Coordinates of C-alpha atoms in Angstrom, one line a residue:
X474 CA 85.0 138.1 99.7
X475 CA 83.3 139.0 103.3
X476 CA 80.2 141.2 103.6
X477 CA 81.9 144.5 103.8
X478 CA 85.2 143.0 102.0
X479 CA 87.9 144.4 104.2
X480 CA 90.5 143.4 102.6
X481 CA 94.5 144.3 103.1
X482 CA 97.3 144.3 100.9
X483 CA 101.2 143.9 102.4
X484 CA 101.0 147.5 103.3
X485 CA 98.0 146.7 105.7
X486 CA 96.2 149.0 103.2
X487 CA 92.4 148.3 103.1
X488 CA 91.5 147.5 99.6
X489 CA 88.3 149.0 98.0
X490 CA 86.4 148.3 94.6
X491 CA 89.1 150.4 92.9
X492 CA 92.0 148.8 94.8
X493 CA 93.1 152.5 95.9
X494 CA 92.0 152.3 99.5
X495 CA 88.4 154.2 99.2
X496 CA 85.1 152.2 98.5
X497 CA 83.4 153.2 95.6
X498 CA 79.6 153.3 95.0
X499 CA 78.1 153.1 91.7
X500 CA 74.3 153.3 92.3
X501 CA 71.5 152.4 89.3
X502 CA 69.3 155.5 89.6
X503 CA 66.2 154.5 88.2
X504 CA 63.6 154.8 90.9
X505 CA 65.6 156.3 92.9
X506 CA 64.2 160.4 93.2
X507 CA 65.6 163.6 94.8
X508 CA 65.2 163.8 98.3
X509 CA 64.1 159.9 99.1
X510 CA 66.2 158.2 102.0
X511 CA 67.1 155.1 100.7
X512 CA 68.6 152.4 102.7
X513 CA 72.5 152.3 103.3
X514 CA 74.8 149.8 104.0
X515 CA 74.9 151.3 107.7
X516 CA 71.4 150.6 108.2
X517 CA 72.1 146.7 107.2
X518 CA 74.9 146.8 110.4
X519 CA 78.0 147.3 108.2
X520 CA 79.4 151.1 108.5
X521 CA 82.2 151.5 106.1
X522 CA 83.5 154.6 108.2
X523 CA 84.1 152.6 111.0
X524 CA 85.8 149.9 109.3
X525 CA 88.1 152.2 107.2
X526 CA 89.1 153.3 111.5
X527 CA 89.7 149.6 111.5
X528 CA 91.6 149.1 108.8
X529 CA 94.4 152.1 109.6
X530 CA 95.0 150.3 113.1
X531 CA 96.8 147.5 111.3
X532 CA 100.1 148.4 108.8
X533 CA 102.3 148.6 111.9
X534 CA 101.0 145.3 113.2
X535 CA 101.6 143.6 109.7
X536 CA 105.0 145.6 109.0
X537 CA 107.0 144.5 112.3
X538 CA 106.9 141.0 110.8
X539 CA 108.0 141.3 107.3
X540 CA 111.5 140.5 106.2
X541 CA 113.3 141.9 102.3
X542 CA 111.4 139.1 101.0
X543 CA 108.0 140.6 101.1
X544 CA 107.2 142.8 98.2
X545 CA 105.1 146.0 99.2
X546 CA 102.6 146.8 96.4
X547 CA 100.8 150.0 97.2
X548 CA 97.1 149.2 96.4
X549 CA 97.7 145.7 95.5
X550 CA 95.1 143.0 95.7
X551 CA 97.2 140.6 97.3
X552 CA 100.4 139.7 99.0
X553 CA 103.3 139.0 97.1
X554 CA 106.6 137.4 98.6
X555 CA 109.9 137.1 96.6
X556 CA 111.0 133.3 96.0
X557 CA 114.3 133.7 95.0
X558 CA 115.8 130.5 96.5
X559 CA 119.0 130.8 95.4
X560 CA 119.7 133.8 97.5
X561 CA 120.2 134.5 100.6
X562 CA 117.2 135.8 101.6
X563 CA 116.2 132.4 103.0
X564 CA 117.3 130.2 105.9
X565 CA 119.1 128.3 103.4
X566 CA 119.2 128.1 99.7
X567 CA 116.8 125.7 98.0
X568 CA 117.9 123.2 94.9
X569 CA 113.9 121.5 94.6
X570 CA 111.9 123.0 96.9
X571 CA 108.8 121.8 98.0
X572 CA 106.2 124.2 98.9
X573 CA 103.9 123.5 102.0
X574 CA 100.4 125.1 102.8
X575 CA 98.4 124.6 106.0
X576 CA 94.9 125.8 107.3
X577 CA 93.2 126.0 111.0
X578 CA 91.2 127.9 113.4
X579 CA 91.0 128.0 117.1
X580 CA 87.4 126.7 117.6
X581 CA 86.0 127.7 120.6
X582 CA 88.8 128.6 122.6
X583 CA 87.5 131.9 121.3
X584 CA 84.2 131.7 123.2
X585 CA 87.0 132.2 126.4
X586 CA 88.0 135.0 124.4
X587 CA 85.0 136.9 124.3
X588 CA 83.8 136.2 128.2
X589 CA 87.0 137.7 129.4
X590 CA 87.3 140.8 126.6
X591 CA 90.8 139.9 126.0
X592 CA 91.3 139.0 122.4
X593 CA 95.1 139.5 122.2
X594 CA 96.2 135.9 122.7
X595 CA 94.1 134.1 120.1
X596 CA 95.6 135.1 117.4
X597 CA 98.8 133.7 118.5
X598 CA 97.0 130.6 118.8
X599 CA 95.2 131.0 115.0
X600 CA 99.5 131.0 114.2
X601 CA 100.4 128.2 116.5
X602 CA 97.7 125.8 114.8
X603 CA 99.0 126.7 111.4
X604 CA 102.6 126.9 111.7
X605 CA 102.7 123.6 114.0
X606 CA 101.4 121.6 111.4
X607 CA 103.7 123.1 108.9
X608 CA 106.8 122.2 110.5
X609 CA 106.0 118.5 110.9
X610 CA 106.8 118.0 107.7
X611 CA 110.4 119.8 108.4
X612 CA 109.4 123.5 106.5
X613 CA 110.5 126.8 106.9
X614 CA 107.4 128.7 107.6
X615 CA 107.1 131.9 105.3
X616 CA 104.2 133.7 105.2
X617 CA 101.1 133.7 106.9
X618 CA 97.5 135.3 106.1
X619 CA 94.3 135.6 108.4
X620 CA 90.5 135.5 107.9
X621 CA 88.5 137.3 110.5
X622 CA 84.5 137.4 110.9
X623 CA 82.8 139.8 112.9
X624 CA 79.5 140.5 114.1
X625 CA 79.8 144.1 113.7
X626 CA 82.7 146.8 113.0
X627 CA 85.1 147.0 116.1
X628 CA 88.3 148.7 115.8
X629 CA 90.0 147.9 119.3
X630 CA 88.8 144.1 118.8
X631 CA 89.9 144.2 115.5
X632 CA 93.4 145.4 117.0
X633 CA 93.6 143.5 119.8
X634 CA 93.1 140.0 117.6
X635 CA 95.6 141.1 114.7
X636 CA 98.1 142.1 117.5
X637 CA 98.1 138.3 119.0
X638 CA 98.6 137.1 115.2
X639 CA 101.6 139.8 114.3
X640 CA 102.8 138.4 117.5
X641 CA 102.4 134.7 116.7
X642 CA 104.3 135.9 113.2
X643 CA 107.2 137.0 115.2
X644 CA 107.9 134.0 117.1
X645 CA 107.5 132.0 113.6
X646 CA 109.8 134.2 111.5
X647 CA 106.8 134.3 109.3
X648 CA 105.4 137.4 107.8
X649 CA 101.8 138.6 108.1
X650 CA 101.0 139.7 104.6
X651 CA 97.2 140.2 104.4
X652 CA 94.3 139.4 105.4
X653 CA 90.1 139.7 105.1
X654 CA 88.1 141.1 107.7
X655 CA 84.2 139.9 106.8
X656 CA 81.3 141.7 108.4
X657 CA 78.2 139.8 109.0
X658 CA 75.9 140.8 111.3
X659 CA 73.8 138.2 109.6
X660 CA 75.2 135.6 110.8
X661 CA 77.2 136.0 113.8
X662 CA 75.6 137.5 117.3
X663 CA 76.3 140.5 119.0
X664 CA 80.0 139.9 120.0
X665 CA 81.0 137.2 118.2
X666 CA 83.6 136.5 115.6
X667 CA 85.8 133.5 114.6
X668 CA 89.1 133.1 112.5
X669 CA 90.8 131.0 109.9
X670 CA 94.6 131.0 109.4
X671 CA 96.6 130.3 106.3
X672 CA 100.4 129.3 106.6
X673 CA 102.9 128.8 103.7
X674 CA 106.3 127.6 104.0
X675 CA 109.0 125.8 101.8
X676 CA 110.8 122.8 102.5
X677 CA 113.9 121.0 100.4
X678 CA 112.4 117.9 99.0
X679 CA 115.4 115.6 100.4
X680 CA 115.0 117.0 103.5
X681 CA 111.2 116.1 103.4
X682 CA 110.1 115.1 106.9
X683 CA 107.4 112.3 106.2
X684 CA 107.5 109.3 108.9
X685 CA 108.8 107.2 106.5
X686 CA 112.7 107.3 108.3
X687 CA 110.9 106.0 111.5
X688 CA 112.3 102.7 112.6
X689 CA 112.3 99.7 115.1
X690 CA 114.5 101.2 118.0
X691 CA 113.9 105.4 117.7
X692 CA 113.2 107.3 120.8
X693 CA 110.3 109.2 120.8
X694 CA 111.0 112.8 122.1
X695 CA 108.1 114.7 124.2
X696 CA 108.0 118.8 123.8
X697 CA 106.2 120.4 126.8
X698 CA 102.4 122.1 125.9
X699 CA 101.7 125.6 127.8
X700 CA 98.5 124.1 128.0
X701 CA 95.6 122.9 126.9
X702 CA 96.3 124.9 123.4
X703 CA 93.7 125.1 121.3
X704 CA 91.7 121.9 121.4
X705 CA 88.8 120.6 123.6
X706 CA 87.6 123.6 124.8
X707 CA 83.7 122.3 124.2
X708 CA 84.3 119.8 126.5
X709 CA 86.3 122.6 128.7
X710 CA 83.6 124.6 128.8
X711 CA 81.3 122.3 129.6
X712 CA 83.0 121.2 132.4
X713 CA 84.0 124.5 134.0
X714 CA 80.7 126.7 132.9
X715 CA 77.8 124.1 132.5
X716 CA 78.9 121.9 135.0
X717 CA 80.6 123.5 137.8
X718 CA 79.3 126.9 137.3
X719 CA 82.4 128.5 137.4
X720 CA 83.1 132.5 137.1
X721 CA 85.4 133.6 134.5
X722 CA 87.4 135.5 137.1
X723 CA 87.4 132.7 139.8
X724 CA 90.8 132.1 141.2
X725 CA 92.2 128.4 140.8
X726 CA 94.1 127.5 143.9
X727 CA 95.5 124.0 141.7
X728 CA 96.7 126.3 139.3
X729 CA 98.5 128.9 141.7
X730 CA 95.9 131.0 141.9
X731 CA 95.2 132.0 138.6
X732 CA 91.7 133.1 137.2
X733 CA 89.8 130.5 135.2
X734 CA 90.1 132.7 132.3
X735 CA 93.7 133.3 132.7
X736 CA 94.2 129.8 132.6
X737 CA 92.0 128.9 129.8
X738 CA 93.5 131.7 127.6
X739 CA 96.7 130.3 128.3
X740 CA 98.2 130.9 124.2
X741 CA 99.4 127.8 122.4
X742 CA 103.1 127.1 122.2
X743 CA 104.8 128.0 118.9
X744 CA 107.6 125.1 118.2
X745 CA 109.0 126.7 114.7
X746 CA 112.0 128.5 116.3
X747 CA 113.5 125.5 117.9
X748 CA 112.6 122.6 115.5
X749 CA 114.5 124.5 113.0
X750 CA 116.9 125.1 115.3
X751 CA 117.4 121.1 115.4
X752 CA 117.4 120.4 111.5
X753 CA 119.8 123.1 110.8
X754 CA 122.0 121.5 113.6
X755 CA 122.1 118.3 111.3
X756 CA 122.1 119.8 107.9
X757 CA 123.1 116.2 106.7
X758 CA 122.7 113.8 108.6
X759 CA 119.3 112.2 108.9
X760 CA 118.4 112.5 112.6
X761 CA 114.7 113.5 112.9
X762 CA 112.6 110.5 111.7
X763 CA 109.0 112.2 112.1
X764 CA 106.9 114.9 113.4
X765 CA 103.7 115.1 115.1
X766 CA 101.6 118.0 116.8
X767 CA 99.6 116.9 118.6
X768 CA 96.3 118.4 118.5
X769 CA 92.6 116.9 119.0
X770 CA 92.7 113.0 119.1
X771 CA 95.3 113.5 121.5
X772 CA 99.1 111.4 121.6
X773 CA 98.3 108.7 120.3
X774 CA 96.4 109.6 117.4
X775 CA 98.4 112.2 116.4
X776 CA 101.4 110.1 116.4
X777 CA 99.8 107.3 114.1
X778 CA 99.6 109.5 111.9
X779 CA 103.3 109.4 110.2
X780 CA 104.0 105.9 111.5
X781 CA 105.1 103.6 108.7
X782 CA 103.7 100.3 108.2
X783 CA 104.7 97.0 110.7
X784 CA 106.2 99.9 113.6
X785 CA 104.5 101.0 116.8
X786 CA 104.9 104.2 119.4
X787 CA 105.2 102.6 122.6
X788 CA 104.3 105.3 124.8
X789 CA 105.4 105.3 128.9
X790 CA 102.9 107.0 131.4
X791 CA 104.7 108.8 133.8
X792 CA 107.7 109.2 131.5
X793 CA 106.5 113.2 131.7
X794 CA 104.9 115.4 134.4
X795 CA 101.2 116.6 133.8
X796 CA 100.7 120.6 134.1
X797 CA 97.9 121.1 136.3
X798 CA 95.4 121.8 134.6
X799 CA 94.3 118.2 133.3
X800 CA 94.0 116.9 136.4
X801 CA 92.0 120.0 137.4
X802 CA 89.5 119.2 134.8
X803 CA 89.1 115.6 135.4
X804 CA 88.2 116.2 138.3
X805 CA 85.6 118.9 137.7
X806 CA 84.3 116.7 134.8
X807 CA 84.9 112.9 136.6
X808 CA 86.6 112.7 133.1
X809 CA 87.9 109.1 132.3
X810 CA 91.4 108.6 131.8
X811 CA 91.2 107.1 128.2
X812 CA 89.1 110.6 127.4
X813 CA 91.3 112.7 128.6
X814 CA 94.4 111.8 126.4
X815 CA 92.0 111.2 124.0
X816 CA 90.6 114.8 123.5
X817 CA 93.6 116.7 124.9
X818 CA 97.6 117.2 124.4
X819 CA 98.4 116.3 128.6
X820 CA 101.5 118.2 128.1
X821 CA 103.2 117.3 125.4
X822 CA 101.8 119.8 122.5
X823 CA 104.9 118.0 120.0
X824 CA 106.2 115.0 119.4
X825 CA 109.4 114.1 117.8
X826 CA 110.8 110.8 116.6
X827 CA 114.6 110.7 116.2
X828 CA 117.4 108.1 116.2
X829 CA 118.1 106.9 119.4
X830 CA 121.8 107.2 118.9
X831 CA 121.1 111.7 118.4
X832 CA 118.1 111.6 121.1
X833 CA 120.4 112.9 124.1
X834 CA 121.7 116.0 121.6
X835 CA 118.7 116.7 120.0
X836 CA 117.1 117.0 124.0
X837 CA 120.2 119.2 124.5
X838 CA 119.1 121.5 122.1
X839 CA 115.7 121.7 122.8
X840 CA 116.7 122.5 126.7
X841 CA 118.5 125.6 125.1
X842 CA 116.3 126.8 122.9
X843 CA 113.8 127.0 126.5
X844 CA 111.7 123.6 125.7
X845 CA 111.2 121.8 128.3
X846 CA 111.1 117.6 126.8
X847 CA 111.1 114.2 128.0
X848 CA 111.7 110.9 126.3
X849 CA 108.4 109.6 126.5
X850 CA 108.7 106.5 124.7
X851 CA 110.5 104.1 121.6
X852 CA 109.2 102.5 118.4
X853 CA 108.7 98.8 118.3
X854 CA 108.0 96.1 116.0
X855 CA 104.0 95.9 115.5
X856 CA 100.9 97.0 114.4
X857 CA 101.2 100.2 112.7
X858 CA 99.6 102.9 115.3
X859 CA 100.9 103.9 119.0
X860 CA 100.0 103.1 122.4
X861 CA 99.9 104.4 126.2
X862 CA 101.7 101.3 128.4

């Protein structure tokens, strides 16, 4: 529960003490005498007026991404979604299904966020983080719920951010079924707020995608990042604000022209439409081996992850082109090479391990689904982990 506990049910309805929408106050009298002004929760930097504006800004937002399995309960206290597997409400019907939950933020990507005043792209990264990590382990992504804290009651912010995330919810095929909006003036400064995701998904046990198929001889399939995503932007900003000194609005000629913030705001690539898109291609056949987003700790990191014991990524440099914009920071930063793939994704915001025999048609199908990929390396025989050659 937040400071001024905004919360919404599935009909984006803001939820009071009495669950009906309105906040009730019950006040102990004693010592409290006609005519005194006492102190309101207005005074403390929380006005409930202004929130309830808030509040009635986002049923459309939530109700362009639900689906017949969302259940709207009018005044509810929480979200409810139908989990009939055996229908056909799904993307296919479930025998033992396996549900899968995942949590994330966007960090300080959101300090770009708030120099710029554009706060509709965040929240389609606050999606990206949480549905990316879903689908490594092969799941349908189903619904999806935010946390937002705020320094102070803003409606158009409040919009603007929810927008991003109904957005993020689209490309997913995930519905955004509520949410808490905390007010804390408290603790955040004037301005500032920061978010917290919360994906759930379902995934058939057999079809469980868990690095434990990856073998000796698997090609190691590269999907193209928009950007930098959502990770390293403390050592971004130091770099391009500390160091250099850079506007927010200055134009980047490496990067056609664009502003810096333009750049930096750039909104993390959402993979869930075409990785499905892949494993319902092969509904039986056991083609993708393993999974990895790849978030801070870069490739290689990311990759160890779901490698099985006595196998090793063997990574080629050069095997992919590198957007712009890394080599733009190095430079700005004299950033070392091992650091830079290290703290970010270099391009490649997915990776996928399948069998080398189904690597040209699974590339086939991310090409049509409008991924650009790359095979970017091949497991071998070795110590457990993965490497840049």
């Amino acid at each position: 529960m937040g400071e001024s506990d905004g919360k919404q049910d599935a009909n984006g309805k803001s939820l009071g003490a009495n669950g009906d929408g309105k906040v009730v106050v019950e006040a102990e009298t004693a010592g409290v005498t006609a005519g005194d002004d006492g102190l309101t929760y207005k005074d403390s930097g929380v006005d409930l007026e202004v929130y309830e504006q808030s509040m009635a800004r986002l049923p459309r937002l939530m109700h362009r991404t639900f689906s017949p399995r969302v259940l709207q309960l009018d005044g509810g206290f929480a979200g409810l979604f139908e989990l009939d597997f055996t229908s056909r409400l799904f993307a296919r019907n479930y025998q033992s299904p396996v549900m899968v939950a995942c949590t994330d933020g966007v960090g300080t990507k959101l300090k770009i966020a708030c120099l710029t005043q554009l706060h509709d792209t965040v929240g389609i990264d606050l999606v990206a983080m949480c549905v990316n990590d879903a689908i490594c382990c092969g799941a349908e992504p189903l619904f999806f719920l935010d946390y937002i804290a705020m320094s102070h009651d803003d409606p158009s912010l409040l919009e603007q951010i929810v927008e991003g995330i109904s957005e993020g919810c689209l490309q997913s095929d995930c519905a955004l079924i509520g949410g808490e909006t905390a007010i804390m003036p408290d603790l955040y400064g004037n301005g500032d707020f920061d978010l917290a995701g919360f994906c759930v998904g379902v995934v058939e046990r057999r079809d469980l995608i868990d690095g434990k198929s990856i073998a000796v001889g698997d090609t190691v399939i590269g999907l193209a990042s928009s950007g930098i995503h959502s990770n390293g932007y403390s050592l971004v900003r130091r770099i391009v604000f500390d160091r250099e000194g850079k506007n927010i609005d200055d134009p980047v000629e490496e990067l056609g022209g664009k502003s810096v913030g333009e750049a930096l705001l750039e909104p993390t690539r959402i993979y869930a439409q075409p990785i499905r898109k892949i494993l319902a291609h092969y509904p039986v056949k056991n083609v993708v081996h393993g999974i990895a987003h790849i978030t801070g700790g870069g490739l290689c990191e990311n990759i160890a992850r779901i490698m099985p014991t006595s196998t090793r990524a063997k990574l080629k440099l050069g095997s992919w082109p590198i957007p712009n914009i890394f080599p733009w920071l190095q430079r700005l930063g004299n950033v070392k090479d091992d650091e830079m793939f290290r703290v970010f994704n270099m391009g490649i915001g997915m990776a996928v391990i399948v069998s080398a025999y189904y690597a040209d048609s699974v590339q086939r199908l991310l090409a049509d689904a409008g991924v650009e990929n790359w095979k970017i390396g091949e497991i071998e025989v070795g110590e457990q982990g993965a490497e840049l050659t």
